[in-house]
Amino acid sequence: MAVLPIEMLGSEVLRRRAVEVAEIDETLRILIADMFETMYDAEGIGLAGPQVGVSRRVIVVDLQREDSQPFALINPRLVESGRETDKAEEGCLSIPGVGAAVERPDRVVVEGLDTDGHPIRMEADGLLSRCLQHEIDHLDGVLFIDRISPLKRRMVLQKYKRAERAGGASSR
Ligand code: NI
């Protein structure tokens, strides 16, 4: 297993639509193991393929709670979104050091495959719902800063650039 370099804001792969995984093979399993290691190293709770430069539809999540378990999801799809919304602070390992409150549907239903190729259906609310939406966004080339107001986005980006100039933003 290896900690992979994380793609940062400005990297083209973060803006591309990732392609469906056609085959769950050893290469993909190694990628997933590396993504977990990379996510834990950066102290994140979710990571998507494009963030490690791999434009394929795979995510890993670990909310790091006693009642939660780490999981990988292949070709995840949002099949239902709640009508109600929630607003809460988000950050991203690809835009370290800054965060913003993002409004999203409060609950979602997500379908995909596990690492054995078995179909999974997850009904999620709260932090898990938010995390799944954030990571699936990554697979479509969307970042959380795209989901805040232009004014707020400018502020977040200014802060990010300042932190970057000041000698590398710390993670999260
Ligand atoms: Ni992110």
Coordinates of C-alpha atoms and ligand atoms in Angstrom, one line a residue:
M1 CA 0.0 0.0 0.0
A2 CA 1.1 3.5 -0.6
V3 CA 0.2 7.1 0.2
L4 CA -0.6 8.7 -3.2
P5 CA -0.1 12.4 -4.0
I6 CA -3.3 14.3 -3.8
E7 CA -4.3 16.5 -6.8
M8 CA -4.9 20.1 -5.8
L9 CA -7.3 22.7 -7.0
G10 CA -6.2 23.8 -10.5
S11 CA -5.4 20.2 -11.5
E12 CA -7.3 19.3 -14.7
V13 CA -8.2 15.8 -13.6
L14 CA -10.4 17.3 -10.8
R15 CA -12.6 18.9 -13.4
R16 CA -13.0 15.9 -15.7
R17 CA -15.9 13.5 -15.6
A18 CA -14.4 10.2 -14.3
V19 CA -15.2 7.0 -16.3
E20 CA -17.2 4.1 -15.1
V21 CA -15.2 1.1 -13.8
A22 CA -15.6 -1.7 -16.2
E23 CA -13.8 -4.4 -14.3
I24 CA -13.1 -4.9 -10.6
D25 CA -9.6 -6.4 -10.8
E26 CA -6.5 -6.5 -8.8
T27 CA -5.4 -3.1 -10.1
L28 CA -8.6 -1.5 -8.8
R29 CA -8.3 -3.3 -5.4
I30 CA -4.7 -1.9 -5.0
L31 CA -6.0 1.6 -6.0
I32 CA -8.7 1.3 -3.3
A33 CA -6.2 0.2 -0.6
D34 CA -4.0 3.1 -1.6
M35 CA -6.9 5.5 -1.5
F36 CA -7.7 4.5 2.0
E37 CA -4.1 4.9 3.1
T38 CA -4.0 8.3 1.4
M39 CA -7.2 9.4 3.0
Y40 CA -6.1 8.4 6.5
D41 CA -2.7 10.0 6.0
A42 CA -4.5 13.3 5.2
E43 CA -7.0 12.9 8.0
G44 CA -10.0 13.0 5.6
I45 CA -13.3 11.2 5.8
G46 CA -13.7 10.6 2.0
L47 CA -11.7 10.5 -1.1
A48 CA -12.5 10.1 -4.8
G49 CA -10.4 8.6 -7.6
P50 CA -9.7 11.9 -9.4
Q51 CA -8.2 13.3 -6.2
V52 CA -5.3 10.8 -6.6
G53 CA -5.2 11.5 -10.4
V54 CA -7.2 8.4 -11.4
S55 CA -10.2 9.4 -13.5
R56 CA -12.3 6.4 -12.6
R57 CA -15.6 6.3 -10.7
V58 CA -14.5 5.0 -7.3
I59 CA -14.8 6.5 -3.8
V60 CA -13.7 5.6 -0.3
V61 CA -15.4 6.8 2.9
D62 CA -14.7 6.5 6.6
L63 CA -16.6 8.8 8.8
Q64 CA -14.3 7.7 11.7
R65 CA -17.2 7.2 14.1
E66 CA -17.8 4.4 16.4
D67 CA -21.0 3.4 14.6
S68 CA -19.6 3.7 11.1
Q69 CA -17.5 1.4 9.0
P70 CA -15.1 2.3 6.2
F71 CA -16.3 1.4 2.7
A72 CA -15.4 1.7 -0.9
L73 CA -18.1 2.3 -3.6
I74 CA -17.6 1.6 -7.2
N75 CA -19.6 3.4 -9.9
P76 CA -21.8 5.1 -7.2
R77 CA -25.0 6.8 -8.4
L78 CA -27.3 9.2 -6.6
V79 CA -30.7 7.6 -7.2
E80 CA -32.8 9.7 -4.9
S81 CA -32.4 13.0 -3.1
G82 CA -34.5 14.4 -0.2
R83 CA -36.6 17.5 -0.7
E84 CA -35.3 19.1 2.5
T85 CA -31.8 20.6 2.6
D86 CA -29.1 20.9 5.2
K87 CA -26.3 23.4 5.4
A88 CA -23.1 22.5 7.0
E89 CA -19.3 23.2 6.8
E90 CA -17.3 21.2 4.2
G91 CA -13.7 21.0 3.4
C92 CA -11.8 19.1 0.7
L93 CA -8.4 17.4 0.7
S94 CA -7.8 19.0 -2.7
I95 CA -8.4 22.5 -1.4
P96 CA -6.7 22.2 2.0
G97 CA -7.0 24.8 4.7
V98 CA -10.3 26.3 3.8
G99 CA -14.0 25.4 4.2
A100 CA -17.5 26.7 3.6
A101 CA -21.0 25.9 4.5
V102 CA -22.6 24.1 1.6
E103 CA -26.4 23.5 1.2
R104 CA -27.3 20.0 0.0
P105 CA -30.3 17.6 0.1
D106 CA -30.4 16.2 3.6
R107 CA -30.9 12.6 2.6
V108 CA -29.9 10.6 -0.4
V109 CA -30.1 7.1 -1.7
V110 CA -27.0 5.9 -3.4
E111 CA -26.4 2.7 -5.4
G112 CA -23.1 1.2 -6.5
L113 CA -20.9 -1.8 -6.3
D114 CA -18.7 -3.1 -3.4
T115 CA -15.2 -4.4 -4.0
D116 CA -16.6 -7.8 -4.7
G117 CA -18.8 -6.4 -7.5
H118 CA -22.0 -6.9 -5.4
P119 CA -24.7 -4.2 -5.7
I120 CA -25.1 -2.0 -2.7
R121 CA -27.9 0.4 -1.9
M122 CA -27.3 2.9 0.8
E123 CA -29.9 5.3 2.4
A124 CA -28.0 8.1 4.1
D125 CA -28.7 11.2 6.1
G126 CA -26.5 13.6 8.1
L127 CA -22.8 13.5 7.6
L128 CA -22.8 10.3 5.5
S129 CA -25.3 11.9 3.1
R130 CA -23.2 15.0 2.8
C131 CA -20.0 13.0 2.3
L132 CA -21.5 10.7 -0.4
Q133 CA -22.7 13.8 -2.3
H134 CA -19.4 15.5 -2.0
E135 CA -17.4 12.5 -3.3
I136 CA -19.9 11.7 -6.1
D137 CA -19.5 15.3 -7.1
H138 CA -15.8 14.7 -7.5
L139 CA -16.5 12.0 -10.0
D140 CA -18.4 14.6 -12.1
G141 CA -15.7 17.2 -11.9
V142 CA -17.6 19.2 -9.3
L143 CA -16.0 20.8 -6.2
F144 CA -17.7 22.1 -3.1
I145 CA -16.7 25.6 -4.1
D146 CA -19.0 25.3 -7.1
R147 CA -22.0 24.9 -4.7
I148 CA -21.6 28.2 -2.8
S149 CA -22.4 31.7 -3.8
P150 CA -19.9 33.6 -6.1
L151 CA -19.1 36.0 -3.3
K152 CA -18.4 33.3 -0.8
R153 CA -16.4 31.4 -3.4
R154 CA -14.2 34.5 -4.0
M155 CA -13.5 34.7 -0.3
V156 CA -12.7 31.1 0.0
L157 CA -10.3 31.2 -3.0
Q158 CA -8.6 34.3 -1.7
K159 CA -8.0 32.7 1.6
Y160 CA -6.8 29.5 -0.1
K161 CA -4.3 31.4 -2.3
R162 CA -3.0 33.4 0.8
A163 CA -2.4 30.1 2.7
E164 CA -0.7 28.6 -0.4
R165 CA 1.6 31.5 -0.7
A166 CA 2.4 31.5 3.0
G167 CA 4.1 28.2 2.4
G168 CA 1.8 25.3 1.7
A169 CA -1.6 25.0 3.2
S170 CA -1.9 22.3 5.9
S171 CA -4.3 19.5 5.1
R172 CA -8.1 19.6 5.6
Ligands
NI1 NI -13.3 16.7 -1.7

